[in-house]
Coordinates of C-alpha atoms in Angstrom, one line a residue:
Chain A
X180 CA -64.3 -89.5 23.8
X181 CA -63.3 -91.4 20.7
X182 CA -62.4 -89.2 17.7
X183 CA -62.7 -90.5 14.2
X184 CA -60.4 -89.0 11.5
X185 CA -61.0 -90.2 7.9
X186 CA -58.0 -89.9 5.8
X187 CA -57.6 -89.9 2.0
X188 CA -54.8 -90.9 -0.3
X189 CA -54.2 -88.3 -3.1
X190 CA -51.9 -87.1 -5.7
X191 CA -49.3 -85.1 -3.6
X192 CA -50.0 -81.4 -3.3
X193 CA -46.6 -80.4 -5.0
X194 CA -47.1 -82.7 -8.1
X195 CA -48.8 -81.1 -11.1
X196 CA -51.6 -83.6 -11.9
X197 CA -51.6 -84.9 -15.5
X198 CA -54.8 -86.0 -17.4
X199 CA -54.7 -89.4 -18.9
X200 CA -54.5 -89.7 -22.6
X201 CA -57.8 -91.7 -22.8
X202 CA -59.7 -88.9 -20.9
X203 CA -60.9 -91.2 -18.2
X204 CA -59.3 -89.4 -15.3
X205 CA -56.0 -88.0 -13.9
X206 CA -52.8 -90.1 -13.9
X207 CA -52.3 -91.7 -10.4
X208 CA -50.0 -94.6 -11.4
X209 CA -46.2 -93.9 -10.8
X210 CA -47.1 -90.4 -9.3
X211 CA -46.1 -89.5 -5.7
X212 CA -49.3 -89.9 -3.4
X213 CA -49.7 -88.5 -0.1
X214 CA -52.1 -88.0 2.7
X215 CA -54.5 -85.3 1.8
X216 CA -53.1 -82.1 3.5
X217 CA -56.5 -81.2 5.0
X218 CA -56.8 -84.8 6.5
X219 CA -53.3 -84.4 7.9
X220 CA -54.4 -81.2 9.7
X221 CA -57.5 -83.0 11.1
X222 CA -55.4 -85.8 12.4
X223 CA -53.0 -83.4 14.1
X224 CA -55.9 -81.8 15.9
X225 CA -57.3 -85.2 17.0
X226 CA -53.9 -86.2 18.4
X227 CA -53.5 -82.9 20.3
X228 CA -57.0 -83.6 21.8
X229 CA -55.8 -86.8 23.0
X230 CA -52.5 -85.3 24.3
X231 CA -54.6 -82.8 26.3
X232 CA -56.8 -85.7 27.7
X233 CA -59.9 -84.6 25.9
X234 CA -59.8 -87.4 23.4
X235 CA -59.5 -91.0 24.7
X236 CA -58.6 -92.5 21.2
X237 CA -57.8 -91.4 17.7
X238 CA -59.2 -93.9 15.1
X239 CA -58.1 -93.2 11.6
X240 CA -60.1 -94.6 8.7
X241 CA -59.7 -94.7 5.0
X242 CA -61.9 -96.0 2.2
X243 CA -60.4 -97.8 -0.8
X244 CA -58.1 -100.5 -2.1
X245 CA -55.1 -101.9 -0.3
X246 CA -53.0 -99.0 -1.4
X247 CA -54.7 -96.6 0.9
X248 CA -53.2 -98.4 3.8
X249 CA -50.0 -96.2 3.0
X250 CA -51.9 -93.3 4.4
X251 CA -53.3 -95.2 7.3
X252 CA -49.5 -96.2 8.2
X253 CA -48.7 -92.5 8.0
X254 CA -51.6 -91.8 10.5
X255 CA -50.4 -94.4 12.8
X256 CA -46.9 -93.1 12.6
X257 CA -47.9 -89.6 13.6
X258 CA -50.0 -90.9 16.4
X259 CA -53.3 -92.4 15.6
X260 CA -54.1 -95.3 17.9
X261 CA -55.9 -97.6 15.5
X262 CA -56.5 -97.7 11.8
X263 CA -59.5 -99.2 9.7
X264 CA -59.7 -99.7 6.1
X265 CA -63.0 -100.0 4.5
X266 CA -62.7 -102.0 1.2
X267 CA -64.2 -100.1 -1.7
X268 CA -63.5 -99.3 -5.4
X269 CA -61.0 -96.5 -5.9
X270 CA -63.3 -93.5 -6.3
X271 CA -66.1 -93.6 -3.7
X272 CA -68.7 -90.8 -4.0
X273 CA -69.0 -88.4 -0.9
X274 CA -72.6 -89.6 0.0
X275 CA -71.4 -93.3 0.0
X276 CA -68.4 -92.3 2.1
X277 CA -70.6 -90.5 4.5
X278 CA -72.8 -93.6 4.8
X279 CA -69.9 -95.8 5.4
X280 CA -68.4 -93.4 8.0
X281 CA -71.9 -93.0 9.7
X282 CA -72.0 -96.8 10.2
X283 CA -68.5 -96.9 11.6
X284 CA -69.3 -93.9 13.9
X285 CA -72.2 -96.0 15.4
X286 CA -70.1 -99.1 15.6
X287 CA -67.3 -97.5 17.3
X288 CA -69.3 -95.1 19.4
X289 CA -67.4 -92.1 18.3
X290 CA -68.0 -88.8 19.9
X291 CA -66.4 -86.5 17.5
X292 CA -65.6 -86.6 13.8
X293 CA -62.7 -84.5 12.4
X294 CA -62.4 -84.2 8.7
X295 CA -60.4 -82.3 6.3
X296 CA -62.8 -79.8 4.6
X297 CA -62.0 -81.1 1.2
X298 CA -59.6 -83.6 -0.6
X299 CA -57.4 -81.9 -3.1
X300 CA -58.2 -84.3 -5.9
X301 CA -62.0 -84.2 -6.1
X302 CA -62.3 -80.7 -4.5
X303 CA -65.8 -81.8 -3.5
X304 CA -66.0 -80.3 0.1
X305 CA -69.0 -82.5 0.9
X306 CA -68.3 -85.5 3.0
X307 CA -68.2 -84.0 6.6
X308 CA -71.4 -82.1 6.1
X309 CA -73.1 -85.2 4.7
X310 CA -71.9 -87.3 7.6
X311 CA -73.3 -84.7 10.1
X312 CA -76.6 -84.9 8.2
X313 CA -76.9 -88.6 8.4
X314 CA -75.8 -88.9 12.0
X315 CA -78.2 -86.0 13.0
X316 CA -75.2 -84.1 14.4
X317 CA -74.3 -80.5 14.2
X318 CA -71.5 -79.4 11.9
X319 CA -68.9 -76.7 11.8
X320 CA -66.9 -76.4 8.5
X321 CA -63.6 -74.7 7.7
X322 CA -62.6 -74.6 11.3
X323 CA -59.4 -72.7 11.9
X324 CA -59.4 -72.6 15.7
X325 CA -60.9 -75.1 18.1
X326 CA -61.4 -75.3 21.8
X327 CA -63.1 -78.1 23.5
X328 CA -64.2 -78.0 27.2
X329 CA -66.9 -79.7 29.2
X330 CA -68.4 -81.5 26.3
X331 CA -68.7 -78.3 24.2
X332 CA -66.7 -77.1 21.4
X333 CA -66.0 -73.6 20.4
X334 CA -65.1 -73.6 16.7
X335 CA -63.7 -70.6 14.8
X336 CA -64.9 -70.9 11.1
X337 CA -63.5 -69.2 8.0
X338 CA -66.4 -67.8 6.2
X339 CA -66.7 -65.6 3.1
X340 CA -66.5 -62.3 4.9
X341 CA -64.2 -63.1 7.9
X342 CA -64.4 -65.4 10.8
X343 CA -67.4 -66.9 12.8
X344 CA -67.1 -68.4 16.2
X345 CA -69.7 -71.2 16.8
X346 CA -70.4 -72.8 20.1
X347 CA -71.2 -76.5 19.3
X348 CA -72.9 -79.2 21.2
X349 CA -71.1 -82.5 21.1
X350 CA -71.1 -85.0 19.4
X351 CA -70.5 -83.0 16.3
X352 CA -68.6 -83.1 12.9
X353 CA -66.0 -80.6 12.3
X354 CA -64.2 -80.0 9.1
X355 CA -60.9 -78.3 9.2
X356 CA -59.2 -75.5 7.2
X357 CA -55.4 -74.8 6.6
X358 CA -54.8 -72.4 9.5
X359 CA -56.0 -74.8 12.3
X360 CA -52.5 -76.2 13.1
X361 CA -49.1 -77.3 11.7
X362 CA -49.0 -81.0 11.4
X363 CA -46.0 -82.8 12.9
X364 CA -43.7 -85.2 11.1
X365 CA -43.5 -88.8 12.0
X366 CA -40.2 -89.9 13.7
X367 CA -38.4 -92.8 12.1
X368 CA -38.9 -95.0 15.1
X369 CA -42.6 -94.3 15.0
X370 CA -42.7 -95.1 11.3
X371 CA -41.1 -98.4 12.0
X372 CA -43.5 -99.1 14.9
X373 CA -46.5 -98.2 12.7
X374 CA -45.5 -100.8 10.3
X375 CA -46.4 -103.5 12.9
X376 CA -49.8 -102.2 14.0
X377 CA -52.5 -104.4 12.4
X378 CA -55.1 -102.6 10.2
X379 CA -58.6 -103.7 10.6
X380 CA -60.4 -104.2 7.2
X381 CA -64.1 -103.9 6.9
X382 CA -66.4 -104.2 3.9
X383 CA -69.3 -102.0 2.9
X384 CA -71.6 -105.1 3.4
X385 CA -70.5 -105.5 6.9
X386 CA -71.3 -101.9 7.5
X387 CA -74.7 -102.4 5.8
X388 CA -74.0 -99.9 3.0
X389 CA -74.5 -100.5 -0.8
X390 CA -72.0 -98.8 -2.9
X391 CA -73.5 -97.3 -6.0
X392 CA -72.6 -94.9 -8.7
X393 CA -74.9 -91.9 -8.6
X394 CA -72.8 -89.5 -10.8
X395 CA -70.9 -90.8 -13.8
X396 CA -67.7 -89.2 -15.0
X397 CA -68.1 -89.0 -18.8
X398 CA -64.7 -87.5 -19.6
X399 CA -61.7 -85.7 -18.0
X400 CA -59.7 -83.2 -20.2
X401 CA -57.0 -80.7 -19.6
X402 CA -58.2 -77.1 -19.1
X403 CA -57.7 -74.6 -21.9
X404 CA -54.1 -73.4 -22.0
X405 CA -53.3 -69.8 -21.6
X406 CA -51.2 -68.2 -24.4
X407 CA -47.8 -67.4 -23.4
X408 CA -47.3 -63.7 -22.3
X409 CA -44.6 -61.2 -22.7
X410 CA -42.3 -59.5 -20.3
X411 CA -42.3 -55.8 -20.1
X412 CA -39.3 -53.5 -19.0
X413 CA -40.9 -51.3 -16.4
X414 CA -44.1 -50.6 -14.4
X415 CA -44.7 -47.7 -16.6
X416 CA -44.6 -50.1 -19.6
X417 CA -47.0 -52.4 -17.8
X418 CA -49.5 -49.7 -17.3
X419 CA -49.2 -48.6 -20.9
X420 CA -49.8 -52.3 -22.0
X421 CA -52.8 -52.8 -19.8
X422 CA -54.3 -49.6 -21.0
X423 CA -53.7 -50.7 -24.7
X424 CA -55.8 -53.8 -24.1
X425 CA -58.4 -51.7 -22.2
X426 CA -58.3 -53.5 -18.9
X427 CA -57.2 -50.2 -17.1
Chain B
X70 CA -89.0 -79.8 -13.2
X71 CA -88.3 -76.6 -11.5
X72 CA -85.0 -75.3 -10.1
X73 CA -84.6 -74.3 -6.5
X74 CA -81.8 -71.5 -5.7
X75 CA -80.6 -71.1 -2.2
X76 CA -79.9 -67.5 -1.9
X77 CA -77.5 -65.7 0.4
X78 CA -78.0 -62.1 1.6
X79 CA -76.3 -59.5 3.9
X80 CA -79.4 -58.8 5.9
X81 CA -80.9 -56.4 3.3
X82 CA -79.8 -57.3 -0.1
X83 CA -79.0 -60.4 -2.2
X84 CA -75.3 -61.1 -2.6
X85 CA -73.7 -61.0 -6.1
X86 CA -72.5 -64.6 -5.6
X87 CA -76.1 -65.7 -5.6
X88 CA -76.9 -63.7 -8.6
X89 CA -74.2 -65.5 -10.5
X90 CA -75.8 -68.8 -9.3
X91 CA -79.1 -67.5 -10.5
X92 CA -77.7 -67.0 -14.0
X93 CA -76.8 -70.8 -13.9
X94 CA -80.2 -71.6 -12.7
X95 CA -81.8 -69.7 -15.7
X96 CA -79.3 -71.9 -18.0
X97 CA -80.5 -75.0 -16.3
X98 CA -84.2 -73.9 -16.7
X99 CA -83.7 -73.5 -20.4
X100 CA -83.0 -77.2 -20.5
X101 CA -85.3 -78.6 -17.9
X102 CA -88.3 -76.2 -18.2
X103 CA -90.2 -75.3 -15.0
X104 CA -89.6 -72.3 -12.7
X105 CA -86.7 -70.8 -10.9
X106 CA -87.5 -70.5 -7.2
X107 CA -85.3 -68.6 -4.9
X108 CA -85.3 -69.4 -1.3
X109 CA -83.9 -67.4 1.6
X110 CA -83.3 -67.9 5.3
X111 CA -84.0 -64.6 7.1
X112 CA -84.8 -63.2 10.6
X113 CA -88.2 -61.6 10.9
X114 CA -86.6 -58.2 10.8
X115 CA -84.7 -58.8 7.5
X116 CA -87.5 -60.8 5.8
X117 CA -89.4 -58.1 3.8
X118 CA -86.4 -56.2 2.5
X119 CA -84.4 -59.3 1.4
X120 CA -87.5 -61.0 -0.1
X121 CA -88.4 -57.9 -2.2
X122 CA -84.8 -57.5 -3.3
X123 CA -84.6 -61.1 -4.6
X124 CA -88.1 -60.9 -6.1
X125 CA -86.7 -57.9 -8.3
X126 CA -84.1 -59.9 -10.2
X127 CA -84.4 -61.4 -13.7
X128 CA -85.1 -65.0 -13.9
X129 CA -86.6 -65.4 -10.5
X130 CA -90.2 -66.8 -10.8
X131 CA -91.0 -67.2 -7.1
X132 CA -89.5 -66.3 -3.8
X133 CA -89.8 -68.6 -0.7
X134 CA -89.1 -66.9 2.7
X135 CA -87.9 -69.2 5.4
X136 CA -88.3 -66.9 8.5
X137 CA -87.1 -67.6 11.9
X138 CA -85.1 -65.7 14.7
X139 CA -82.3 -68.2 14.4
X140 CA -81.7 -67.1 10.8
X141 CA -80.1 -63.8 12.0
X142 CA -77.0 -66.0 11.7
X143 CA -76.1 -68.7 9.4
X144 CA -77.7 -72.0 10.6
X145 CA -77.0 -74.7 8.1
X146 CA -78.7 -77.5 10.2
X147 CA -82.0 -75.6 10.6
X148 CA -82.1 -74.3 7.0
X149 CA -81.3 -77.7 5.4
X150 CA -83.9 -79.3 7.6
X151 CA -86.5 -76.7 6.5
X152 CA -85.8 -77.4 2.8
X153 CA -86.3 -81.2 3.0
X154 CA -90.0 -81.1 2.5
X155 CA -89.9 -78.9 -0.6
X156 CA -86.8 -80.4 -2.2
X157 CA -88.8 -83.3 -4.0
X158 CA -90.6 -80.7 -6.2
X159 CA -87.4 -79.7 -7.8
X160 CA -85.2 -81.3 -10.3
X161 CA -82.2 -79.2 -9.4
X162 CA -81.1 -77.5 -6.0
X163 CA -78.5 -74.9 -6.6
X164 CA -76.3 -72.8 -4.4
X165 CA -73.2 -70.6 -5.0
X166 CA -70.0 -72.4 -4.2
X167 CA -69.2 -70.0 -1.4
X168 CA -68.2 -71.0 2.2
X169 CA -72.0 -70.6 2.9
X170 CA -73.2 -72.8 0.0
X171 CA -70.5 -75.4 0.6
X172 CA -71.5 -75.6 4.3
X173 CA -75.3 -75.9 3.6
X174 CA -75.9 -77.9 0.3
X175 CA -74.1 -81.1 1.1
X176 CA -76.1 -81.4 4.2
X177 CA -79.3 -80.9 2.4
X178 CA -78.2 -83.4 -0.3
X179 CA -77.5 -86.1 2.3
X180 CA -80.9 -85.4 4.1
X181 CA -82.7 -86.1 0.7
X182 CA -80.2 -89.0 -0.1
X183 CA -78.9 -87.3 -3.5
X184 CA -75.2 -87.0 -4.5
X185 CA -74.2 -83.4 -5.0
X186 CA -72.1 -82.1 -7.8
X187 CA -69.8 -79.4 -6.7
X188 CA -68.4 -76.2 -8.3
X189 CA -69.9 -76.4 -11.8
X190 CA -68.6 -74.2 -14.5
X191 CA -70.6 -75.2 -17.4
X192 CA -74.0 -76.7 -18.0
X193 CA -73.9 -79.3 -20.7
X194 CA -77.3 -80.7 -20.4
X195 CA -80.1 -81.1 -18.0
X196 CA -78.1 -83.8 -16.1
X197 CA -74.6 -83.2 -17.2
X198 CA -72.1 -80.5 -16.0
X199 CA -68.5 -79.5 -16.3
X200 CA -66.5 -79.0 -13.2
X201 CA -62.8 -78.4 -12.4
X202 CA -61.0 -80.9 -10.3
X203 CA -57.4 -81.2 -9.1
X204 CA -57.1 -77.5 -8.4
X205 CA -58.3 -76.9 -11.9
X206 CA -55.6 -79.0 -13.5
X207 CA -58.4 -81.1 -15.1
X208 CA -61.9 -80.4 -16.2
X209 CA -64.4 -83.3 -15.7
X210 CA -67.7 -83.7 -17.4
X211 CA -70.1 -85.5 -15.1
X212 CA -73.6 -86.8 -15.4
X213 CA -76.1 -87.3 -12.5
X214 CA -78.2 -90.4 -12.7
X215 CA -80.6 -89.0 -10.1
X216 CA -84.0 -87.2 -10.3
X217 CA -82.9 -84.4 -8.1
X218 CA -79.5 -82.8 -8.6
X219 CA -78.0 -80.7 -5.9
X220 CA -75.3 -78.4 -7.5
X221 CA -73.0 -75.7 -6.3
X222 CA -71.9 -73.1 -8.9
X223 CA -68.5 -71.5 -9.3
X224 CA -69.6 -67.9 -9.3
X225 CA -66.7 -66.7 -11.5
X226 CA -67.9 -68.8 -14.4
X227 CA -71.4 -67.1 -14.5
X228 CA -72.2 -63.4 -14.9
X229 CA -74.6 -62.0 -12.3
X230 CA -78.3 -61.3 -13.4
X231 CA -79.7 -57.8 -13.4
X232 CA -82.8 -56.4 -12.0
X233 CA -86.0 -56.1 -14.1
X234 CA -89.3 -54.3 -14.0
X235 CA -92.0 -56.1 -11.8
X236 CA -91.6 -58.5 -9.0
X237 CA -92.0 -62.2 -8.5
X238 CA -94.4 -63.9 -6.1
X239 CA -93.3 -64.0 -2.5
X240 CA -94.5 -67.0 -0.3
X241 CA -93.6 -68.1 3.1
X242 CA -91.9 -71.5 3.8
X243 CA -92.5 -72.5 7.5
X244 CA -89.5 -73.8 9.6
X245 CA -90.8 -77.2 10.9
X246 CA -90.5 -77.9 14.6
X247 CA -88.2 -80.7 13.7
X248 CA -85.6 -78.2 12.3
X249 CA -85.5 -76.1 15.5
X250 CA -82.9 -78.4 17.4
X251 CA -80.0 -76.1 18.5
X252 CA -76.8 -77.8 17.3
X253 CA -74.7 -74.7 17.9
X254 CA -74.8 -71.1 18.3
X255 CA -72.9 -68.3 16.7
X256 CA -71.3 -66.5 19.6
X257 CA -69.0 -64.0 17.7
X258 CA -68.5 -62.8 14.0
X259 CA -65.5 -60.8 12.9
X260 CA -66.5 -59.5 9.6
X261 CA -64.1 -57.4 7.2
X262 CA -65.7 -54.3 6.2
X263 CA -64.1 -52.6 3.2
X264 CA -65.3 -49.8 1.0
X265 CA -63.7 -51.6 -1.9
X266 CA -65.5 -54.0 -4.2
X267 CA -66.0 -57.6 -3.3
X268 CA -63.2 -59.9 -4.4
X269 CA -65.4 -62.3 -6.2
X270 CA -67.2 -59.7 -8.3
X271 CA -64.5 -56.9 -8.9
X272 CA -63.5 -56.1 -12.3
X273 CA -60.0 -55.7 -11.2
X274 CA -58.1 -57.5 -8.4
X275 CA -54.7 -56.8 -7.1
X276 CA -53.2 -59.4 -4.9
X277 CA -50.1 -59.7 -2.8
X278 CA -48.1 -62.6 -1.7
X279 CA -45.2 -63.5 0.7
X280 CA -43.1 -60.9 -1.2
X281 CA -45.0 -58.2 0.4
X282 CA -43.0 -59.0 3.5
X283 CA -45.4 -57.3 6.0
X284 CA -49.0 -56.5 6.5
X285 CA -48.4 -52.8 6.4
X286 CA -46.9 -53.0 2.8
X287 CA -50.4 -54.0 1.7
X288 CA -51.1 -50.2 1.7
X289 CA -49.1 -50.1 -1.4
X290 CA -51.7 -52.4 -3.2
X291 CA -54.6 -50.6 -1.4
X292 CA -53.5 -47.2 -2.9
X293 CA -53.6 -48.6 -6.4
X294 CA -56.8 -50.6 -5.7
X295 CA -58.5 -47.4 -4.7
X296 CA -57.4 -45.7 -7.9
X297 CA -58.7 -48.5 -10.0
X298 CA -61.8 -49.4 -8.0
X299 CA -60.2 -52.8 -7.6
X300 CA -60.4 -55.5 -4.9
X301 CA -57.4 -56.5 -2.9
X302 CA -56.6 -60.2 -2.6
X303 CA -53.8 -62.3 -1.2
X304 CA -52.0 -65.8 -1.6
X305 CA -52.3 -68.3 1.1
X306 CA -48.7 -67.4 2.1
X307 CA -49.6 -63.9 2.9
X308 CA -52.6 -65.0 4.9
X309 CA -50.7 -67.6 6.8
X310 CA -48.0 -65.0 7.6
X311 CA -50.7 -62.8 9.1
X312 CA -50.3 -59.9 6.6
X313 CA -54.0 -59.9 5.8
X314 CA -57.1 -61.8 7.1
X315 CA -58.5 -65.0 5.6
X316 CA -61.3 -63.4 3.6
X317 CA -58.5 -62.1 1.3
X318 CA -57.4 -65.5 0.3
X319 CA -57.5 -66.4 -3.5
X320 CA -56.9 -70.0 -4.3
X321 CA -58.1 -73.7 -4.6
X322 CA -59.6 -73.5 -1.1
X323 CA -60.1 -69.8 -0.8
X324 CA -62.0 -67.5 -3.3
X325 CA -62.1 -68.2 -6.9
X326 CA -61.8 -65.0 -9.0
X327 CA -61.9 -64.4 -12.7
X328 CA -61.8 -60.6 -13.1
X329 CA -61.0 -58.6 -16.3
X330 CA -57.6 -57.8 -14.8
X331 CA -55.7 -59.8 -12.1
X332 CA -52.4 -58.3 -10.9
X333 CA -50.3 -60.6 -8.9
X334 CA -47.6 -58.9 -6.9
X335 CA -44.9 -60.9 -5.0
X336 CA -46.7 -64.0 -5.6
X337 CA -44.7 -67.1 -6.7
X338 CA -47.7 -68.9 -8.2
X339 CA -48.2 -72.3 -6.5
X340 CA -50.7 -74.4 -8.3
X341 CA -53.1 -73.9 -5.4
X342 CA -53.0 -70.1 -6.0
X343 CA -53.3 -70.5 -9.8
X344 CA -56.4 -72.6 -9.2
X345 CA -58.2 -69.4 -7.9
X346 CA -57.2 -66.9 -10.5
X347 CA -56.1 -68.5 -13.8
X348 CA -59.4 -67.9 -15.5
X349 CA -58.9 -64.2 -15.3
X350 CA -59.1 -62.5 -18.6
X351 CA -55.8 -60.6 -18.4
X352 CA -53.1 -61.5 -15.8
X353 CA -50.2 -59.2 -14.9
X354 CA -47.5 -60.2 -12.6
X355 CA -44.6 -58.5 -10.8
X356 CA -42.1 -60.6 -9.2
X357 CA -38.3 -60.3 -8.7
X358 CA -37.7 -63.9 -9.5
X359 CA -37.8 -64.5 -13.3
X360 CA -38.4 -68.1 -12.9
X361 CA -41.6 -67.7 -10.6
X362 CA -44.3 -70.1 -12.0
X363 CA -46.8 -67.0 -12.0
X364 CA -45.0 -65.9 -15.1
X365 CA -46.2 -69.0 -17.0
X366 CA -49.8 -67.9 -16.7
X367 CA -49.3 -64.1 -16.9
X368 CA -50.0 -62.2 -20.1
X369 CA -47.7 -59.4 -18.9
X370 CA -44.7 -60.0 -16.5
X371 CA -42.4 -57.6 -14.9
X372 CA -39.4 -58.8 -13.3
X373 CA -38.7 -56.1 -10.6
X374 CA -38.6 -55.4 -6.9
X375 CA -42.1 -54.7 -6.0
X376 CA -41.2 -51.9 -3.6
X377 CA -39.9 -50.0 -6.6
X378 CA -42.4 -51.2 -9.2
X379 CA -45.6 -50.5 -7.2
X380 CA -44.9 -46.7 -6.7
X381 CA -43.9 -46.4 -10.2
X382 CA -47.1 -48.3 -11.3
X383 CA -49.2 -46.0 -9.0
X384 CA -47.5 -42.9 -10.6
X385 CA -48.1 -44.1 -14.1
X386 CA -51.9 -44.3 -13.5
X387 CA -52.1 -40.6 -13.0

């Protein structure tokens, strides 16, 4: 079973994003960029499935300009077998992404798609579900535990009021949550080796997908700043202050 | 054009998160005209009670009941497929940005070939909305170019609607045979049951972080929560450490809350946590590290050992 793992290059989770002065978006030049943490977890899970003999191949894919090959190199260094970049403008909408991925799934005869549940830049949480819909596959989102046996997956999902275990028929799309696993680090020799693995480049045209803008970003601004607060001396003072502003 | 609201319930009543999303639907209707139609997926046993409850809320013009035995559990594949035929008669399709709504709506959006807008906090016009991105470090104003706009709503940004006199019309929405394919089956659910108010709708939330050091220490927070009728939350670090279960998690990828008062205890304040609570009206923080980032968003900060501060806080409430 071939496993597809889409990976996204995003502003590093430990960097505080800064809004551009012209209001067109968030600054991504000269900012530390990394593999989206949720994609990292999906990739780790796929590699573990291969190590257990359940997956035959882990195929990493990223959509974007040449720069996104950085995260594909990272994916190769931690253990992806192959990497594909789909050439596209920097911000591709989830539905277009899902169409590109669907086409790749068909082309590569993928049996399982593992995705991060969201990217920490757009915070959309859409692509996996859309991919499942377009493929006519089942979906399990926010998966925090996964067991696969005899062509069936048992996925534990984080839901609003607790946990839900869903038995899934494969093929399926699974989106992963934070507690599924702890991703490994790439070793230096593997990082060096990954530099030499060729990355296949595809275009939306070759996948039969038209890239269109369906939602336009009009402006991006900083959120309202909170006024700075004050320190209190004791818990008793804190209660008094909270009572004074009538929230207790 | 009318607005379709996908409604969540607990088997008998509509969830408050859906009532917040309903408030957003009423706001959209003011700009787009038409009706607000609420749709629920229910099992036969639950159908009447849930439908009647939904029909009793302000702003609902019509209730659609999608009834099937499979809807005793969440089934996004079947529900999305059932909504495809009615979707084109609506200008907006709305769900709360809960785990349930996030699971379902993108699937429906893709089935009808429309791009969803996630997590809106403000309605600017019929087609344009504001939404936080980058864990709330930026607010984007976006505009849909499409005729049908699927939207999820950040529930903390909209007050839930109240009940009213009279009831809306209730109609059935059949589940087409094509929607009955079994992609998966819920084999087990572990649901937290608590007498305390729900995190996303509580007036006061008290949350613990890694500084709590152990699950049993959350009792210190629970004792205070019970006195204040507050909900108890947690940071990702506390959930990862196993102190409390995942449904407690407040943050970018957990639950987003905006209560009147948020009390952060032993939480350092990573941007991912701040994303889930920084719109609270008043924020109080207790942490022994004076440089903890949580103090930058707190209205009232107390630098103290929480194991001394919490009993004192509790006593001062009496």
